[in-house]
């Protein structure tokens, strides 16, 4: 484990291209991580950059790091398996000893069980290690704002949020979008998931950012939160529509379907619709949602995508304009 794998803000794990091509999915998707003998599971995102040069685990990889108290120098043995369409990675953790953390020399060995019919192998390391179980608490990470930015900008080191999964991801909008804050990490491995995304045509004031960041941290969603300032087209014109910008649309299905909105214990059935073959809007019951919740110009809505529901579902958190 290196610093970029276990850092407090946005850790990620890069998988070598050769190994990923042989043993991991060939598209951006979610995997299941598990520990031997442990019931808890994690669902990090396996991300492939569009140019096929970067393969990485991120998203709930940070939860795995925190819950298992991973530190620099620890060793993780990843054993990927596929059952039908489900990919699972079993992770064996070998802990670096305290003597190694103090810079002392030492050697250690760990016997690794047979893999796919192979015999046991004595693995000797220059780092003394010990296998430890882990159960930990989740510690929320700090967040940063990312606008619904350009998906065609030059990559300066880390991967962009583009996906190669063309069947499941929504096509990019033709709107001229710019990123408010770069997602690229200083480490060449790449960025973490952005905690929240703001449409390109919007910007948050300092007071709005402070309140939104606190709310996003409290929500702790594995998918970025979509932050929308209510405008005339969304709440006052005859045909009220809410557009999901191109960057956030990559997290939504690329087809029209029903979407259920939840807010304050109530629910509304809405429609996710495509316009011009590639722009994604919320329609149908959206006007009713606006009316029932008394939305006004300047109010802010935080859209939290719930990936654990069988139906496409979003929890909507409303921040009244008076709070700013």
CSV table of C-alpha atoms in Angstrom, one decimal:
chain,number,residue,atom,x,y,z
A,1,UNK,CA,0.0,0.0,0.0
A,2,UNK,CA,1.3,3.4,-1.0
A,3,UNK,CA,0.2,6.8,0.1
A,4,UNK,CA,-2.3,7.2,-2.8
A,5,UNK,CA,-3.9,3.9,-1.8
A,6,UNK,CA,-4.7,4.8,1.8
A,7,UNK,CA,-4.7,8.6,2.0
A,8,UNK,CA,-7.6,10.2,4.0
A,9,UNK,CA,-9.0,12.1,1.0
A,10,UNK,CA,-9.9,10.0,-2.0
A,11,UNK,CA,-7.8,6.9,-1.9
A,12,UNK,CA,-7.7,4.7,-5.0
A,13,UNK,CA,-6.0,1.5,-6.1
A,14,UNK,CA,-4.6,1.2,-9.6
A,15,UNK,CA,-4.6,-2.3,-11.1
A,16,UNK,CA,-1.9,-3.0,-13.6
A,17,UNK,CA,-3.2,-3.1,-17.2
A,18,UNK,CA,-2.0,-6.6,-17.9
A,19,UNK,CA,-3.6,-8.1,-14.8
A,20,UNK,CA,-6.9,-6.1,-15.2
A,21,UNK,CA,-7.3,-7.3,-18.8
A,22,UNK,CA,-6.8,-10.9,-17.7
A,23,UNK,CA,-8.9,-11.0,-14.5
A,24,UNK,CA,-11.2,-8.0,-14.2
A,25,UNK,CA,-14.2,-6.8,-16.1
A,26,UNK,CA,-13.6,-5.1,-19.5
A,27,UNK,CA,-15.9,-2.2,-18.7
A,28,UNK,CA,-16.5,0.3,-15.9
A,29,UNK,CA,-18.7,-1.3,-13.3
A,30,UNK,CA,-19.1,-2.0,-9.5
A,31,UNK,CA,-17.3,-5.0,-7.9
A,32,UNK,CA,-17.7,-6.7,-4.5
A,33,UNK,CA,-14.8,-6.7,-2.1
A,34,UNK,CA,-14.8,-9.2,0.8
A,35,UNK,CA,-12.4,-10.4,3.5
A,36,UNK,CA,-11.9,-14.1,4.2
A,37,UNK,CA,-14.2,-15.1,7.1
A,38,UNK,CA,-15.9,-11.7,7.3
A,39,UNK,CA,-19.5,-11.0,6.5
A,40,UNK,CA,-19.1,-7.4,5.6
A,41,UNK,CA,-18.8,-6.5,1.9
A,42,UNK,CA,-17.8,-3.3,0.0
A,43,UNK,CA,-18.9,-2.1,-3.4
A,44,UNK,CA,-16.1,0.0,-4.9
A,45,UNK,CA,-16.2,1.2,-8.5
A,46,UNK,CA,-13.9,-0.5,-11.0
A,47,UNK,CA,-13.1,2.4,-13.3
A,48,UNK,CA,-11.5,2.2,-16.8
A,49,UNK,CA,-10.3,5.4,-18.4
A,50,UNK,CA,-11.5,5.9,-22.0
A,51,UNK,CA,-8.0,5.5,-23.5
A,52,UNK,CA,-7.7,2.1,-21.7
A,53,UNK,CA,-4.5,3.1,-19.9
A,54,UNK,CA,-5.8,3.3,-16.4
A,55,UNK,CA,-7.7,0.7,-14.4
A,56,UNK,CA,-8.5,1.4,-10.8
A,57,UNK,CA,-10.7,0.8,-7.8
A,58,UNK,CA,-12.2,3.9,-6.1
A,59,UNK,CA,-15.5,5.1,-4.6
A,60,UNK,CA,-16.1,2.6,-1.7
A,61,UNK,CA,-12.4,1.6,-1.9
A,62,UNK,CA,-12.1,4.4,0.7
A,63,UNK,CA,-14.6,2.6,3.0
A,64,UNK,CA,-12.6,-0.6,2.6
A,65,UNK,CA,-9.4,1.3,3.6
A,66,UNK,CA,-11.0,2.9,6.6
A,67,UNK,CA,-12.9,-0.1,7.9
A,68,UNK,CA,-9.8,-2.3,7.6
A,69,UNK,CA,-7.4,0.3,8.9
A,70,UNK,CA,-5.0,0.0,5.9
A,71,UNK,CA,-1.7,1.8,6.2
A,72,UNK,CA,1.3,2.5,4.0
A,73,UNK,CA,3.4,-0.6,3.9
A,74,UNK,CA,0.6,-3.1,4.3
A,75,UNK,CA,0.2,-5.7,1.6
A,76,UNK,CA,-3.1,-6.7,0.0
A,77,UNK,CA,-3.5,-10.0,-1.9
A,78,UNK,CA,-6.4,-9.7,-4.4
A,79,UNK,CA,-8.1,-12.8,-5.6
A,80,UNK,CA,-10.8,-11.9,-8.2
A,81,UNK,CA,-13.5,-14.5,-9.1
A,82,UNK,CA,-16.4,-14.4,-11.4
A,83,UNK,CA,-19.8,-16.1,-10.9
A,84,UNK,CA,-22.1,-15.5,-13.8
A,85,UNK,CA,-22.1,-11.7,-14.2
A,86,UNK,CA,-21.0,-11.0,-10.6
A,87,UNK,CA,-17.3,-10.1,-9.9
A,88,UNK,CA,-16.0,-10.6,-6.4
A,89,UNK,CA,-12.5,-9.8,-5.1
A,90,UNK,CA,-11.4,-11.5,-1.9
A,91,UNK,CA,-8.7,-9.5,-0.2
A,92,UNK,CA,-6.1,-11.0,2.1
A,93,UNK,CA,-4.3,-8.3,4.2
A,94,UNK,CA,-0.7,-8.7,5.4
A,95,UNK,CA,0.2,-6.1,8.0
A,96,UNK,CA,3.6,-4.3,8.1
A,97,UNK,CA,5.1,-4.7,11.6
A,98,UNK,CA,5.8,-1.8,13.8
A,99,UNK,CA,9.5,-2.5,13.6
A,100,UNK,CA,9.3,-1.9,9.8
A,101,UNK,CA,7.4,1.4,10.4
A,102,UNK,CA,10.4,2.5,12.5
A,103,UNK,CA,12.7,1.8,9.7
A,104,UNK,CA,14.3,-1.4,11.1
A,105,UNK,CA,15.2,-4.2,8.8
A,106,UNK,CA,13.6,-7.6,8.9
A,107,UNK,CA,12.2,-10.4,6.9
A,108,UNK,CA,9.0,-12.3,7.2
A,109,UNK,CA,7.2,-15.0,5.4
A,110,UNK,CA,3.5,-15.8,4.9
A,111,UNK,CA,2.2,-19.0,3.5
A,112,UNK,CA,-0.4,-18.4,0.8
A,113,UNK,CA,-3.0,-21.2,0.2
A,114,UNK,CA,-3.5,-22.8,-3.2
A,115,UNK,CA,-5.1,-20.7,-6.0
A,116,UNK,CA,-7.0,-22.3,-8.8
A,117,UNK,CA,-5.6,-25.7,-8.1
A,118,UNK,CA,-2.0,-24.6,-7.6
A,119,UNK,CA,0.1,-25.7,-4.6
A,120,UNK,CA,0.9,-23.7,-1.6
A,121,UNK,CA,3.7,-21.2,-2.0
A,122,UNK,CA,6.1,-19.8,0.5
A,123,UNK,CA,6.1,-16.1,-0.1
A,124,UNK,CA,9.1,-14.3,1.5
A,125,UNK,CA,9.0,-10.5,1.8
A,126,UNK,CA,11.6,-7.9,2.7
A,127,UNK,CA,8.9,-6.5,4.9
A,128,UNK,CA,7.8,-8.4,8.1
A,129,UNK,CA,4.1,-8.9,7.9
A,130,UNK,CA,1.3,-10.4,9.9
A,131,UNK,CA,-2.2,-11.3,8.8
A,132,UNK,CA,-4.9,-9.5,10.8
A,133,UNK,CA,-8.7,-9.4,10.8
A,134,UNK,CA,-10.3,-6.0,10.8
A,135,UNK,CA,-13.5,-4.4,11.7
A,136,UNK,CA,-13.7,-0.6,11.7
A,137,UNK,CA,-15.9,2.4,11.8
A,138,UNK,CA,-16.5,4.6,8.8
A,139,UNK,CA,-14.9,8.0,9.0
A,140,UNK,CA,-16.3,10.6,6.6
A,141,UNK,CA,-13.8,12.2,4.3
A,142,UNK,CA,-13.6,15.9,3.4
A,143,UNK,CA,-15.4,16.9,0.2
A,144,UNK,CA,-14.6,19.1,-2.7
A,145,UNK,CA,-16.9,20.7,-5.3
A,146,UNK,CA,-16.8,19.6,-8.9
A,147,UNK,CA,-18.9,21.2,-11.6
A,148,UNK,CA,-20.6,19.3,-14.3
A,149,UNK,CA,-17.5,19.8,-16.3
A,150,UNK,CA,-16.1,19.1,-19.7
A,151,UNK,CA,-15.6,15.5,-20.7
A,152,UNK,CA,-13.4,16.3,-23.7
A,153,UNK,CA,-10.6,18.2,-21.9
A,154,UNK,CA,-7.1,17.0,-22.1
A,155,UNK,CA,-6.1,14.6,-19.4
A,156,UNK,CA,-3.2,16.0,-17.3
A,157,UNK,CA,-2.4,12.8,-15.5
A,158,UNK,CA,-5.3,11.3,-13.6
A,159,UNK,CA,-8.3,9.7,-15.4
A,160,UNK,CA,-11.4,11.7,-16.2
A,161,UNK,CA,-14.8,10.4,-15.3
A,162,UNK,CA,-15.5,9.1,-18.8
A,163,UNK,CA,-16.7,5.5,-19.0
A,164,UNK,CA,-16.2,2.9,-21.6
A,165,UNK,CA,-19.5,1.3,-20.7
A,166,UNK,CA,-21.4,2.7,-23.6
A,167,UNK,CA,-24.5,0.6,-23.1
A,168,UNK,CA,-25.2,1.8,-19.6
A,169,UNK,CA,-23.9,5.3,-19.6
A,170,UNK,CA,-25.7,8.4,-20.9
A,171,UNK,CA,-24.2,10.1,-24.0
A,172,UNK,CA,-22.4,13.4,-23.3
A,173,UNK,CA,-24.2,16.7,-23.8
A,174,UNK,CA,-23.1,19.2,-26.4
A,175,UNK,CA,-23.3,22.0,-23.8
A,176,UNK,CA,-20.0,23.9,-23.3
A,177,UNK,CA,-19.2,22.7,-19.7
A,178,UNK,CA,-16.1,23.5,-17.6
A,179,UNK,CA,-14.9,22.0,-14.4
A,180,UNK,CA,-15.0,24.3,-11.4
A,181,UNK,CA,-12.3,22.3,-9.7
A,182,UNK,CA,-9.9,19.7,-11.1
A,183,UNK,CA,-10.5,16.1,-10.3
A,184,UNK,CA,-7.0,15.1,-11.1
A,185,UNK,CA,-4.9,13.9,-8.3
A,186,UNK,CA,-1.2,15.0,-8.0
A,187,UNK,CA,-0.5,11.3,-8.0
A,188,UNK,CA,-0.5,10.0,-11.6
A,189,UNK,CA,-2.8,7.2,-10.6
A,190,UNK,CA,-5.9,9.3,-10.7
A,191,UNK,CA,-8.7,11.0,-8.7
A,192,UNK,CA,-11.4,9.9,-6.3
A,193,UNK,CA,-15.1,10.1,-7.0
A,194,UNK,CA,-16.2,13.7,-6.7
A,195,UNK,CA,-18.4,14.1,-3.6
A,196,UNK,CA,-20.9,16.3,-5.5
A,197,UNK,CA,-21.4,17.8,-9.0
A,198,UNK,CA,-22.8,21.2,-9.9
A,199,UNK,CA,-24.3,22.0,-13.4
A,200,UNK,CA,-21.9,24.0,-15.5
A,201,UNK,CA,-24.3,27.0,-15.8
A,202,UNK,CA,-24.4,27.3,-12.0
A,203,UNK,CA,-22.0,28.4,-9.4
A,204,UNK,CA,-22.2,28.3,-5.6
A,205,UNK,CA,-21.5,31.3,-3.3
A,206,UNK,CA,-19.1,30.8,-0.4
A,207,UNK,CA,-21.9,30.4,2.1
A,208,UNK,CA,-23.7,28.0,-0.2
A,209,UNK,CA,-20.6,25.9,-0.6
A,210,UNK,CA,-20.1,25.6,3.1
A,211,UNK,CA,-23.7,24.4,3.7
A,212,UNK,CA,-23.7,22.1,0.7
A,213,UNK,CA,-20.4,20.5,1.7
A,214,UNK,CA,-21.6,19.8,5.2
A,215,UNK,CA,-24.8,18.3,3.9
A,216,UNK,CA,-23.0,16.1,1.4
A,217,UNK,CA,-20.6,14.8,4.1
A,218,UNK,CA,-23.6,13.9,6.2
A,219,UNK,CA,-25.2,12.0,3.4
A,220,UNK,CA,-22.1,9.9,2.6
A,221,UNK,CA,-23.4,8.6,-0.8
A,222,UNK,CA,-21.1,6.4,-2.9
A,223,UNK,CA,-22.4,8.1,-6.0
A,224,UNK,CA,-21.8,11.9,-6.3
A,225,UNK,CA,-24.6,14.1,-5.2
A,226,UNK,CA,-26.2,16.3,-7.9
A,227,UNK,CA,-26.6,19.9,-6.6
A,228,UNK,CA,-29.1,22.1,-8.4
A,229,UNK,CA,-30.1,25.7,-7.7
A,230,UNK,CA,-33.7,26.1,-8.6
A,231,UNK,CA,-34.2,28.3,-11.7
A,232,UNK,CA,-37.1,29.6,-13.7
A,233,UNK,CA,-37.1,26.7,-16.1
A,234,UNK,CA,-37.2,24.2,-13.3
A,235,UNK,CA,-40.1,25.6,-11.2
A,236,UNK,CA,-42.0,28.4,-12.8
A,237,UNK,CA,-42.5,27.9,-16.6
A,238,UNK,CA,-45.5,26.0,-17.9
A,239,UNK,CA,-43.6,22.8,-18.8
A,240,UNK,CA,-41.3,22.4,-15.8
A,241,UNK,CA,-38.1,20.4,-16.6
A,242,UNK,CA,-35.0,19.6,-14.7
A,243,UNK,CA,-32.0,18.7,-16.7
A,244,UNK,CA,-29.2,16.4,-15.5
A,245,UNK,CA,-25.9,17.7,-16.9
A,246,UNK,CA,-23.7,15.5,-19.0
A,247,UNK,CA,-21.2,14.7,-16.3
A,248,UNK,CA,-23.8,13.6,-13.8
A,249,UNK,CA,-25.8,11.8,-16.5
A,250,UNK,CA,-23.0,9.2,-16.7
A,251,UNK,CA,-24.4,7.8,-13.4
A,252,UNK,CA,-27.9,7.4,-14.8
A,253,UNK,CA,-29.3,4.9,-17.3
A,254,UNK,CA,-29.1,6.0,-20.9
A,255,UNK,CA,-32.8,5.3,-21.6
A,256,UNK,CA,-36.2,6.7,-20.7
A,257,UNK,CA,-37.8,5.2,-17.6
A,258,UNK,CA,-39.7,6.0,-14.4
A,259,UNK,CA,-37.9,7.5,-11.5
A,260,UNK,CA,-39.2,7.7,-7.9
A,261,UNK,CA,-38.3,10.8,-5.9
A,262,UNK,CA,-38.3,10.6,-2.1
A,263,UNK,CA,-38.4,13.6,0.2
A,264,UNK,CA,-39.4,14.0,3.8
A,265,UNK,CA,-41.0,10.6,4.0
A,266,UNK,CA,-43.1,11.1,0.8
A,267,UNK,CA,-42.6,9.9,-2.7
A,268,UNK,CA,-43.4,11.1,-6.2
A,269,UNK,CA,-43.4,9.1,-9.5
A,270,UNK,CA,-41.6,11.0,-12.3
A,271,UNK,CA,-40.2,10.3,-15.7
A,272,UNK,CA,-36.6,10.3,-16.9
A,273,UNK,CA,-36.7,11.4,-20.6
A,274,UNK,CA,-34.3,11.9,-23.4
A,275,UNK,CA,-34.4,15.0,-25.6
A,276,UNK,CA,-32.5,15.3,-28.9
A,277,UNK,CA,-31.3,11.8,-28.4
A,278,UNK,CA,-28.8,12.7,-25.7
A,279,UNK,CA,-30.0,15.3,-23.2
A,280,UNK,CA,-31.5,13.8,-20.0
A,281,UNK,CA,-34.4,15.5,-18.2
A,282,UNK,CA,-36.7,14.9,-15.2
A,283,UNK,CA,-40.3,15.3,-16.3
A,284,UNK,CA,-43.7,13.7,-15.6
A,285,UNK,CA,-44.3,14.1,-11.8
A,286,UNK,CA,-41.6,16.8,-11.4
A,287,UNK,CA,-44.1,19.7,-11.4
A,288,UNK,CA,-46.1,18.0,-8.7
A,289,UNK,CA,-42.9,17.5,-6.7
A,290,UNK,CA,-42.2,21.2,-7.1
A,291,UNK,CA,-45.7,22.2,-6.0
A,292,UNK,CA,-45.9,19.8,-3.0
A,293,UNK,CA,-42.6,20.9,-1.6
A,294,UNK,CA,-43.1,24.6,-2.3
A,295,UNK,CA,-39.9,25.0,-4.2
A,296,UNK,CA,-38.9,28.6,-5.0
A,297,UNK,CA,-36.2,30.4,-7.0
A,298,UNK,CA,-32.9,30.1,-5.2
A,299,UNK,CA,-33.7,27.0,-3.2
A,300,UNK,CA,-31.1,24.2,-3.6
A,301,UNK,CA,-31.9,20.6,-4.2
A,302,UNK,CA,-29.4,17.8,-3.5
A,303,UNK,CA,-30.2,14.6,-5.5
A,304,UNK,CA,-29.0,11.4,-4.0
A,305,UNK,CA,-29.1,8.4,-6.2
A,306,UNK,CA,-30.1,5.2,-4.4
A,307,UNK,CA,-28.3,2.3,-6.1
A,308,UNK,CA,-29.7,-0.3,-3.7
A,309,UNK,CA,-33.3,0.0,-4.9
A,310,UNK,CA,-34.8,-2.2,-7.7
A,311,UNK,CA,-36.4,0.9,-9.2
A,312,UNK,CA,-34.5,4.0,-10.2
A,313,UNK,CA,-34.8,6.1,-7.0
A,314,UNK,CA,-33.5,9.4,-5.7
A,315,UNK,CA,-33.7,11.0,-2.3
A,316,UNK,CA,-34.0,14.8,-2.6
A,317,UNK,CA,-32.6,17.0,0.2
A,318,UNK,CA,-34.0,20.6,0.0
A,319,UNK,CA,-32.0,23.5,1.4
A,320,UNK,CA,-34.2,26.7,1.6
A,321,UNK,CA,-32.7,29.9,0.2
A,322,UNK,CA,-33.1,31.5,3.6
A,323,UNK,CA,-30.2,29.4,4.9
A,324,UNK,CA,-27.8,31.3,2.7
